[in-house]
Amino acid sequence: QVGCVVVARDTSGSISPDVLNQFTSHIENIMAELNCEIILIDCDAAIRMEERYSASDTLPRETLGGGGTDFRPVFKRTRELVDAGENISGIIYLTDLDGPEPSKDEVDVPTLWVCTTNKEAQVGRTVRI
């Protein structure tokens, strides 16, 4: 059992609609493969949407955002969820990694960055798509 995973879509202006659509397809595959519940967060410089989904749910293709980028709000929100008693297994962040990252002190759960560029995150593990 994986439990609940926070999955964030980088919805900043540097991410095209085609890439956002690919992000959503990857998330649906993750949910199906792991049979897990997710908390989906759309974030550019701030959190624009947060919603809980189970493995059988269809994810929205529409995203909210389009501004600058800041990854830290997702980590702050995850900490709030954990502090409220939510059992979060980790964070999966789909992004181009073009923006301010959290410090090691701000990351309380395992983090996987799914990145469209050759950048490497400072904290957690980075894989490329």
Tab-separated table of N, CA and C in Angstrom:
chain	number	residue	atom	x	y	z
A	1	GLN	N	0.836	-1.189	0.000
A	1	GLN	CA	0.000	0.000	0.000
A	1	GLN	C	0.873	1.242	0.000
A	2	VAL	N	0.673	2.062	-0.996
A	2	VAL	CA	1.445	3.294	-1.101
A	2	VAL	C	0.871	4.363	-0.189
A	3	GLY	N	-0.429	4.392	-0.004
A	3	GLY	CA	-1.044	5.452	0.780
A	3	GLY	C	-1.358	6.639	-0.099
A	4	CYS	N	-1.310	7.815	0.471
A	4	CYS	CA	-1.641	9.043	-0.256
A	4	CYS	C	-0.355	9.750	-0.695
A	5	VAL	N	-0.345	10.184	-1.940
A	5	VAL	CA	0.815	10.871	-2.511
A	5	VAL	C	0.372	12.264	-2.958
A	6	VAL	N	1.155	13.272	-2.640
A	6	VAL	CA	0.934	14.606	-3.184
A	6	VAL	C	1.583	14.631	-4.559
A	7	VAL	N	0.796	14.984	-5.578
A	7	VAL	CA	1.310	15.086	-6.942
A	7	VAL	C	1.079	16.520	-7.402
A	8	ALA	N	2.167	17.186	-7.763
A	8	ALA	CA	2.089	18.583	-8.163
A	8	ALA	C	2.392	18.723	-9.644
A	9	ARG	N	1.552	19.521	-10.308
A	9	ARG	CA	1.810	19.892	-11.704
A	9	ARG	C	2.315	21.329	-11.707
A	10	ASP	N	3.481	21.543	-12.295
A	10	ASP	CA	4.014	22.889	-12.490
A	10	ASP	C	3.174	23.522	-13.598
A	11	THR	N	2.383	24.519	-13.231
A	11	THR	CA	1.499	25.166	-14.201
A	11	THR	C	1.979	26.576	-14.533
A	12	SER	N	3.278	26.810	-14.375
A	12	SER	CA	3.835	28.130	-14.669
A	12	SER	C	3.834	28.392	-16.174
A	13	GLY	N	4.132	29.612	-16.533
A	13	GLY	CA	4.107	30.023	-17.932
A	13	GLY	C	5.109	29.308	-18.820
A	14	SER	N	6.134	28.689	-18.237
A	14	SER	CA	7.138	27.998	-19.053
A	14	SER	C	6.697	26.591	-19.466
A	15	ILE	N	5.549	26.133	-18.970
A	15	ILE	CA	5.041	24.803	-19.297
A	15	ILE	C	3.919	24.939	-20.322
A	16	SER	N	4.088	24.324	-21.479
A	16	SER	CA	3.096	24.438	-22.560
A	16	SER	C	1.865	23.578	-22.262
A	17	PRO	N	0.739	23.875	-22.907
A	17	PRO	CA	-0.454	23.039	-22.742
A	17	PRO	C	-0.209	21.573	-23.121
A	18	ASP	N	0.602	21.325	-24.144
A	18	ASP	CA	0.905	19.941	-24.529
A	18	ASP	C	1.654	19.214	-23.422
A	19	VAL	N	2.616	19.884	-22.800
A	19	VAL	CA	3.384	19.267	-21.713
A	19	VAL	C	2.475	19.048	-20.505
A	20	LEU	N	1.600	19.990	-20.208
A	20	LEU	CA	0.662	19.806	-19.104
A	20	LEU	C	-0.234	18.595	-19.343
A	21	ASN	N	-0.665	18.407	-20.575
A	21	ASN	CA	-1.473	17.238	-20.919
A	21	ASN	C	-0.670	15.951	-20.694
A	22	GLN	N	0.613	15.975	-21.065
A	22	GLN	CA	1.483	14.821	-20.823
A	22	GLN	C	1.653	14.575	-19.321
A	23	PHE	N	1.802	15.652	-18.548
A	23	PHE	CA	1.897	15.514	-17.097
A	23	PHE	C	0.682	14.761	-16.557
A	24	THR	N	-0.495	15.164	-17.007
A	24	THR	CA	-1.724	14.543	-16.524
A	24	THR	C	-1.779	13.072	-16.901
A	25	SER	N	-1.360	12.735	-18.100
A	25	SER	CA	-1.322	11.323	-18.514
A	25	SER	C	-0.361	10.525	-17.642
A	26	HIS	N	0.792	11.085	-17.331
A	26	HIS	CA	1.754	10.406	-16.460
A	26	HIS	C	1.156	10.191	-15.060
A	27	ILE	N	0.452	11.176	-14.558
A	27	ILE	CA	-0.158	11.057	-13.231
A	27	ILE	C	-1.209	9.951	-13.225
A	28	GLU	N	-2.018	9.891	-14.272
A	28	GLU	CA	-3.029	8.834	-14.360
A	28	GLU	C	-2.375	7.453	-14.390
A	29	ASN	N	-1.258	7.336	-15.094
A	29	ASN	CA	-0.524	6.066	-15.121
A	29	ASN	C	0.023	5.705	-13.740
A	30	ILE	N	0.543	6.686	-13.038
A	30	ILE	CA	1.053	6.465	-11.686
A	30	ILE	C	-0.073	5.963	-10.780
A	31	MET	N	-1.225	6.633	-10.846
A	31	MET	CA	-2.359	6.244	-10.006
A	31	MET	C	-2.799	4.817	-10.310
A	32	ALA	N	-2.858	4.473	-11.588
A	32	ALA	CA	-3.298	3.131	-11.974
A	32	ALA	C	-2.291	2.073	-11.536
A	33	GLU	N	-1.010	2.360	-11.737
A	33	GLU	CA	0.025	1.383	-11.408
A	33	GLU	C	0.147	1.161	-9.898
A	34	LEU	N	0.070	2.243	-9.134
A	34	LEU	CA	0.246	2.139	-7.689
A	34	LEU	C	-1.072	1.933	-6.942
A	35	ASN	N	-2.191	2.116	-7.663
A	35	ASN	CA	-3.514	2.017	-7.048
A	35	ASN	C	-3.579	2.867	-5.775
A	36	CYS	N	-3.170	4.121	-5.921
A	36	CYS	CA	-3.076	4.993	-4.759
A	36	CYS	C	-4.014	6.187	-4.877
A	37	GLU	N	-4.235	6.817	-3.745
A	37	GLU	CA	-4.963	8.070	-3.684
A	37	GLU	C	-3.943	9.196	-3.812
A	38	ILE	N	-4.333	10.266	-4.502
A	38	ILE	CA	-3.427	11.408	-4.615
A	38	ILE	C	-4.132	12.685	-4.180
A	39	ILE	N	-3.327	13.635	-3.792
A	39	ILE	CA	-3.777	15.009	-3.645
A	39	ILE	C	-3.079	15.754	-4.769
A	40	LEU	N	-3.861	16.158	-5.771
A	40	LEU	CA	-3.323	16.845	-6.943
A	40	LEU	C	-3.284	18.344	-6.659
A	41	ILE	N	-2.113	18.932	-6.894
A	41	ILE	CA	-1.936	20.369	-6.687
A	41	ILE	C	-1.406	20.990	-7.976
A	42	ASP	N	-2.080	22.023	-8.451
A	42	ASP	CA	-1.561	22.850	-9.540
A	42	ASP	C	-0.890	24.056	-8.898
A	43	CYS	N	0.354	24.319	-9.291
A	43	CYS	CA	1.092	25.410	-8.665
A	43	CYS	C	1.982	26.091	-9.697
A	44	ASP	N	1.909	27.416	-9.754
A	44	ASP	CA	2.911	28.194	-10.488
A	44	ASP	C	3.759	28.883	-9.414
A	45	ALA	N	3.527	30.152	-9.128
A	45	ALA	CA	4.211	30.796	-8.008
A	45	ALA	C	3.428	30.614	-6.708
A	46	ALA	N	2.190	30.130	-6.840
A	46	ALA	CA	1.320	29.855	-5.685
A	46	ALA	C	0.423	28.677	-6.034
A	47	ILE	N	-0.150	28.077	-5.036
A	47	ILE	CA	-1.079	26.965	-5.274
A	47	ILE	C	-2.353	27.520	-5.882
A	48	ARG	N	-2.743	26.965	-7.022
A	48	ARG	CA	-3.927	27.420	-7.749
A	48	ARG	C	-5.103	26.462	-7.623
A	49	MET	N	-4.806	25.183	-7.306
A	49	MET	CA	-5.849	24.175	-7.170
A	49	MET	C	-5.309	23.037	-6.326
A	50	GLU	N	-6.182	22.481	-5.468
A	50	GLU	CA	-5.846	21.292	-4.681
A	50	GLU	C	-7.091	20.426	-4.608
A	51	GLU	N	-6.963	19.167	-4.992
A	51	GLU	CA	-8.114	18.253	-4.993
A	51	GLU	C	-7.622	16.833	-4.769
A	52	ARG	N	-8.417	16.033	-4.086
A	52	ARG	CA	-8.087	14.639	-3.795
A	52	ARG	C	-8.754	13.738	-4.839
A	53	TYR	N	-7.991	12.714	-5.292
A	53	TYR	CA	-8.492	11.760	-6.281
A	53	TYR	C	-8.088	10.350	-5.886
A	54	SER	N	-8.947	9.388	-6.222
A	54	SER	CA	-8.613	7.979	-6.039
A	54	SER	C	-8.173	7.414	-7.387
A	55	ALA	N	-7.637	6.184	-7.370
A	55	ALA	CA	-7.080	5.578	-8.583
A	55	ALA	C	-8.108	5.434	-9.702
A	56	SER	N	-9.380	5.346	-9.377
A	56	SER	CA	-10.415	5.163	-10.399
A	56	SER	C	-10.951	6.481	-10.962
A	57	ASP	N	-10.523	7.598	-10.423
A	57	ASP	CA	-11.020	8.898	-10.866
A	57	ASP	C	-10.333	9.358	-12.146
A	58	THR	N	-11.035	10.189	-12.904
A	58	THR	CA	-10.472	10.844	-14.074
A	58	THR	C	-9.977	12.218	-13.646
A	59	LEU	N	-8.754	12.546	-14.029
A	59	LEU	CA	-8.168	13.829	-13.640
A	59	LEU	C	-8.581	14.926	-14.603
A	60	PRO	N	-8.674	16.156	-14.098
A	60	PRO	CA	-8.997	17.281	-14.981
A	60	PRO	C	-7.828	17.594	-15.913
A	61	ARG	N	-8.143	17.859	-17.146
A	61	ARG	CA	-7.110	18.264	-18.112
A	61	ARG	C	-6.871	19.774	-18.040
A	62	GLU	N	-7.843	20.495	-17.553
A	62	GLU	CA	-7.680	21.942	-17.409
A	62	GLU	C	-6.803	22.196	-16.189
A	63	THR	N	-5.915	23.159	-16.319
A	63	THR	CA	-5.031	23.514	-15.214
A	63	THR	C	-5.165	24.993	-14.917
A	64	LEU	N	-4.785	25.368	-13.725
A	64	LEU	CA	-4.824	26.767	-13.314
A	64	LEU	C	-3.409	27.252	-13.062
A	65	GLY	N	-3.109	28.427	-13.526
A	65	GLY	CA	-1.778	29.000	-13.327
A	65	GLY	C	-1.364	29.795	-14.536
A	66	GLY	N	-0.075	29.784	-14.828
A	66	GLY	CA	0.444	30.504	-15.982
A	66	GLY	C	1.398	31.624	-15.616
A	67	GLY	N	1.620	31.826	-14.328
A	67	GLY	CA	2.519	32.890	-13.890
A	67	GLY	C	3.939	32.397	-13.710
A	68	GLY	N	4.630	32.983	-12.735
A	68	GLY	CA	6.001	32.600	-12.417
A	68	GLY	C	6.037	31.242	-11.732
A	69	THR	N	7.204	30.871	-11.217
A	69	THR	CA	7.361	29.553	-10.598
A	69	THR	C	7.950	29.673	-9.206
A	70	ASP	N	7.372	28.912	-8.279
A	70	ASP	CA	7.947	28.738	-6.945
A	70	ASP	C	7.487	27.365	-6.462
A	71	PHE	N	8.411	26.466	-6.216
A	71	PHE	CA	8.072	25.107	-5.803
A	71	PHE	C	7.737	25.011	-4.316
A	72	ARG	N	8.177	25.975	-3.537
A	72	ARG	CA	8.060	25.899	-2.084
A	72	ARG	C	6.630	25.845	-1.546
A	73	PRO	N	5.628	26.487	-2.180
A	73	PRO	CA	4.268	26.390	-1.634
A	73	PRO	C	3.742	24.953	-1.539
A	74	VAL	N	4.106	24.082	-2.466
A	74	VAL	CA	3.651	22.684	-2.411
A	74	VAL	C	4.244	21.985	-1.187
A	75	PHE	N	5.489	22.266	-0.880
A	75	PHE	CA	6.136	21.642	0.271
A	75	PHE	C	5.574	22.187	1.577
A	76	LYS	N	5.273	23.478	1.603
A	76	LYS	CA	4.645	24.068	2.785
A	76	LYS	C	3.267	23.446	3.000
A	77	ARG	N	2.495	23.294	1.931
A	77	ARG	CA	1.156	22.705	2.043
A	77	ARG	C	1.244	21.244	2.478
A	78	THR	N	2.206	20.504	1.969
A	78	THR	CA	2.380	19.107	2.372
A	78	THR	C	2.691	19.022	3.863
A	79	ARG	N	3.531	19.904	4.346
A	79	ARG	CA	3.838	19.930	5.788
A	79	ARG	C	2.571	20.207	6.590
A	80	GLU	N	1.724	21.127	6.106
A	80	GLU	CA	0.455	21.414	6.795
A	80	GLU	C	-0.433	20.166	6.828
A	81	LEU	N	-0.492	19.440	5.714
A	81	LEU	CA	-1.304	18.215	5.654
A	81	LEU	C	-0.786	17.171	6.643
A	82	VAL	N	0.528	16.987	6.685
A	82	VAL	CA	1.127	16.024	7.621
A	82	VAL	C	0.848	16.459	9.064
A	83	ASP	N	1.011	17.743	9.344
A	83	ASP	CA	0.758	18.258	10.696
A	83	ASP	C	-0.697	18.071	11.108
A	84	ALA	N	-1.603	18.056	10.114
A	84	ALA	CA	-3.033	17.859	10.394
A	84	ALA	C	-3.396	16.377	10.514
A	85	GLY	N	-2.401	15.493	10.387
A	85	GLY	CA	-2.646	14.068	10.563
A	85	GLY	C	-2.749	13.260	9.286
A	86	GLU	N	-2.564	13.889	8.146
A	86	GLU	CA	-2.620	13.183	6.863
A	86	GLU	C	-1.377	12.310	6.709
A	87	ASN	N	-1.557	11.074	6.268
A	87	ASN	CA	-0.442	10.158	6.054
A	87	ASN	C	0.045	10.292	4.607
A	88	ILE	N	1.006	11.158	4.391
A	88	ILE	CA	1.534	11.426	3.054
A	88	ILE	C	2.781	10.576	2.833
A	89	SER	N	2.757	9.757	1.771
A	89	SER	CA	3.890	8.879	1.467
A	89	SER	C	5.023	9.618	0.773
A	90	GLY	N	4.709	10.680	0.061
A	90	GLY	CA	5.732	11.424	-0.653
A	90	GLY	C	5.129	12.446	-1.586
A	91	ILE	N	6.022	13.134	-2.289
A	91	ILE	CA	5.636	14.143	-3.281
A	91	ILE	C	6.224	13.737	-4.622
A	92	ILE	N	5.404	13.826	-5.658
A	92	ILE	CA	5.879	13.698	-7.035
A	92	ILE	C	5.583	15.039	-7.696
A	93	TYR	N	6.619	15.701	-8.188
A	93	TYR	CA	6.473	17.040	-8.770
A	93	TYR	C	6.861	16.973	-10.237
A	94	LEU	N	5.903	17.226	-11.142
A	94	LEU	CA	6.155	17.236	-12.582
A	94	LEU	C	6.435	18.669	-13.004
A	95	THR	N	7.623	18.904	-13.600
A	95	THR	CA	8.102	20.269	-13.781
A	95	THR	C	9.244	20.346	-14.789
A	96	ASP	N	9.642	21.587	-15.102
A	96	ASP	CA	10.875	21.815	-15.855
A	96	ASP	C	12.013	22.247	-14.920
A	97	LEU	N	11.719	22.303	-13.621
A	97	LEU	CA	12.679	22.689	-12.572
A	97	LEU	C	13.250	24.089	-12.777
A	98	ASP	N	12.442	24.979	-13.308
A	98	ASP	CA	12.871	26.350	-13.524
A	98	ASP	C	12.198	27.241	-12.484
A	99	GLY	N	12.803	27.302	-11.289
A	99	GLY	CA	12.241	28.125	-10.232
A	99	GLY	C	12.898	27.825	-8.897
A	100	PRO	N	12.543	28.610	-7.864
A	100	PRO	CA	13.118	28.417	-6.538
A	100	PRO	C	12.686	27.094	-5.916
A	101	GLU	N	13.666	26.315	-5.471
A	101	GLU	CA	13.409	25.021	-4.848
A	101	GLU	C	13.411	25.157	-3.335
A	102	PRO	N	12.793	24.195	-2.651
A	102	PRO	CA	12.834	24.215	-1.194
A	102	PRO	C	14.220	23.804	-0.695
A	103	SER	N	14.531	24.252	0.519
A	103	SER	CA	15.777	23.801	1.156
A	103	SER	C	15.549	22.424	1.752
A	104	LYS	N	16.607	21.759	2.160
A	104	LYS	CA	16.485	20.435	2.786
A	104	LYS	C	15.606	20.492	4.027
A	105	ASP	N	15.638	21.601	4.743
A	105	ASP	CA	14.817	21.759	5.951
A	105	ASP	C	13.326	21.828	5.641
A	106	GLU	N	12.975	22.192	4.410
A	106	GLU	CA	11.571	22.336	4.029
A	106	GLU	C	10.976	21.048	3.457
A	107	VAL	N	11.777	19.999	3.315
A	107	VAL	CA	11.319	18.752	2.711
A	107	VAL	C	11.254	17.679	3.790
A	108	ASP	N	10.021	17.280	4.131
A	108	ASP	CA	9.807	16.321	5.214
A	108	ASP	C	9.455	14.919	4.719
A	109	VAL	N	9.198	14.752	3.443
A	109	VAL	CA	8.778	13.463	2.891
A	109	VAL	C	9.617	13.149	1.654
A	110	PRO	N	9.693	11.872	1.262
A	110	PRO	CA	10.429	11.533	0.038
A	110	PRO	C	9.868	12.316	-1.152
A	111	THR	N	10.768	12.787	-2.011
A	111	THR	CA	10.367	13.629	-3.134
A	111	THR	C	10.980	13.119	-4.430
A	112	LEU	N	10.125	13.011	-5.435
A	112	LEU	CA	10.543	12.632	-6.775
A	112	LEU	C	10.180	13.764	-7.721
A	113	TRP	N	11.190	14.309	-8.383
A	113	TRP	CA	10.999	15.353	-9.383
A	113	TRP	C	10.972	14.671	-10.746
A	114	VAL	N	9.903	14.848	-11.491
A	114	VAL	CA	9.790	14.314	-12.847
A	114	VAL	C	9.974	15.521	-13.763
A	115	CYS	N	11.127	15.571	-14.429
A	115	CYS	CA	11.597	16.800	-15.055
A	115	CYS	C	11.683	16.686	-16.567
A	116	THR	N	11.311	17.768	-17.249
A	116	THR	CA	11.356	17.812	-18.711
A	116	THR	C	12.678	18.361	-19.244
A	117	THR	N	13.579	18.769	-18.337
A	117	THR	CA	14.868	19.328	-18.750
A	117	THR	C	15.994	18.497	-18.156
A	118	ASN	N	17.217	18.918	-18.370
A	118	ASN	CA	18.379	18.225	-17.811
A	118	ASN	C	18.773	18.733	-16.429
A	119	LYS	N	17.949	19.572	-15.830
A	119	LYS	CA	18.260	20.098	-14.500
A	119	LYS	C	18.127	19.004	-13.451
A	120	GLU	N	18.838	19.202	-12.356
A	120	GLU	CA	18.826	18.267	-11.237
A	120	GLU	C	18.379	19.018	-9.988
A	121	ALA	N	17.379	18.486	-9.290
A	121	ALA	CA	16.893	19.127	-8.062
A	121	ALA	C	17.929	19.009	-6.959
A	122	GLN	N	17.916	19.976	-6.040
A	122	GLN	CA	18.848	20.000	-4.920
A	122	GLN	C	18.473	18.989	-3.842
A	123	VAL	N	17.186	18.678	-3.729
A	123	VAL	CA	16.674	17.779	-2.705
A	123	VAL	C	15.804	16.716	-3.366
A	124	GLY	N	15.891	15.492	-2.914
A	124	GLY	CA	15.086	14.415	-3.488
A	124	GLY	C	15.768	13.801	-4.683
A	125	ARG	N	14.992	13.057	-5.451
A	125	ARG	CA	15.519	12.360	-6.650
A	125	ARG	C	14.891	12.979	-7.883
A	126	THR	N	15.687	13.109	-8.948
A	126	THR	CA	15.196	13.673	-10.201
A	126	THR	C	15.239	12.613	-11.284
A	127	VAL	N	14.133	12.453	-12.007
A	127	VAL	CA	14.087	11.600	-13.190
A	127	VAL	C	13.612	12.449	-14.353
A	128	ARG	N	14.027	12.092	-15.547
A	128	ARG	CA	13.684	12.872	-16.732
A	128	ARG	C	12.617	12.184	-17.574
A	129	ILE	N	11.751	13.010	-18.138
A	129	ILE	CA	10.774	12.499	-19.108
A	129	ILE	C	10.941	13.268	-20.393
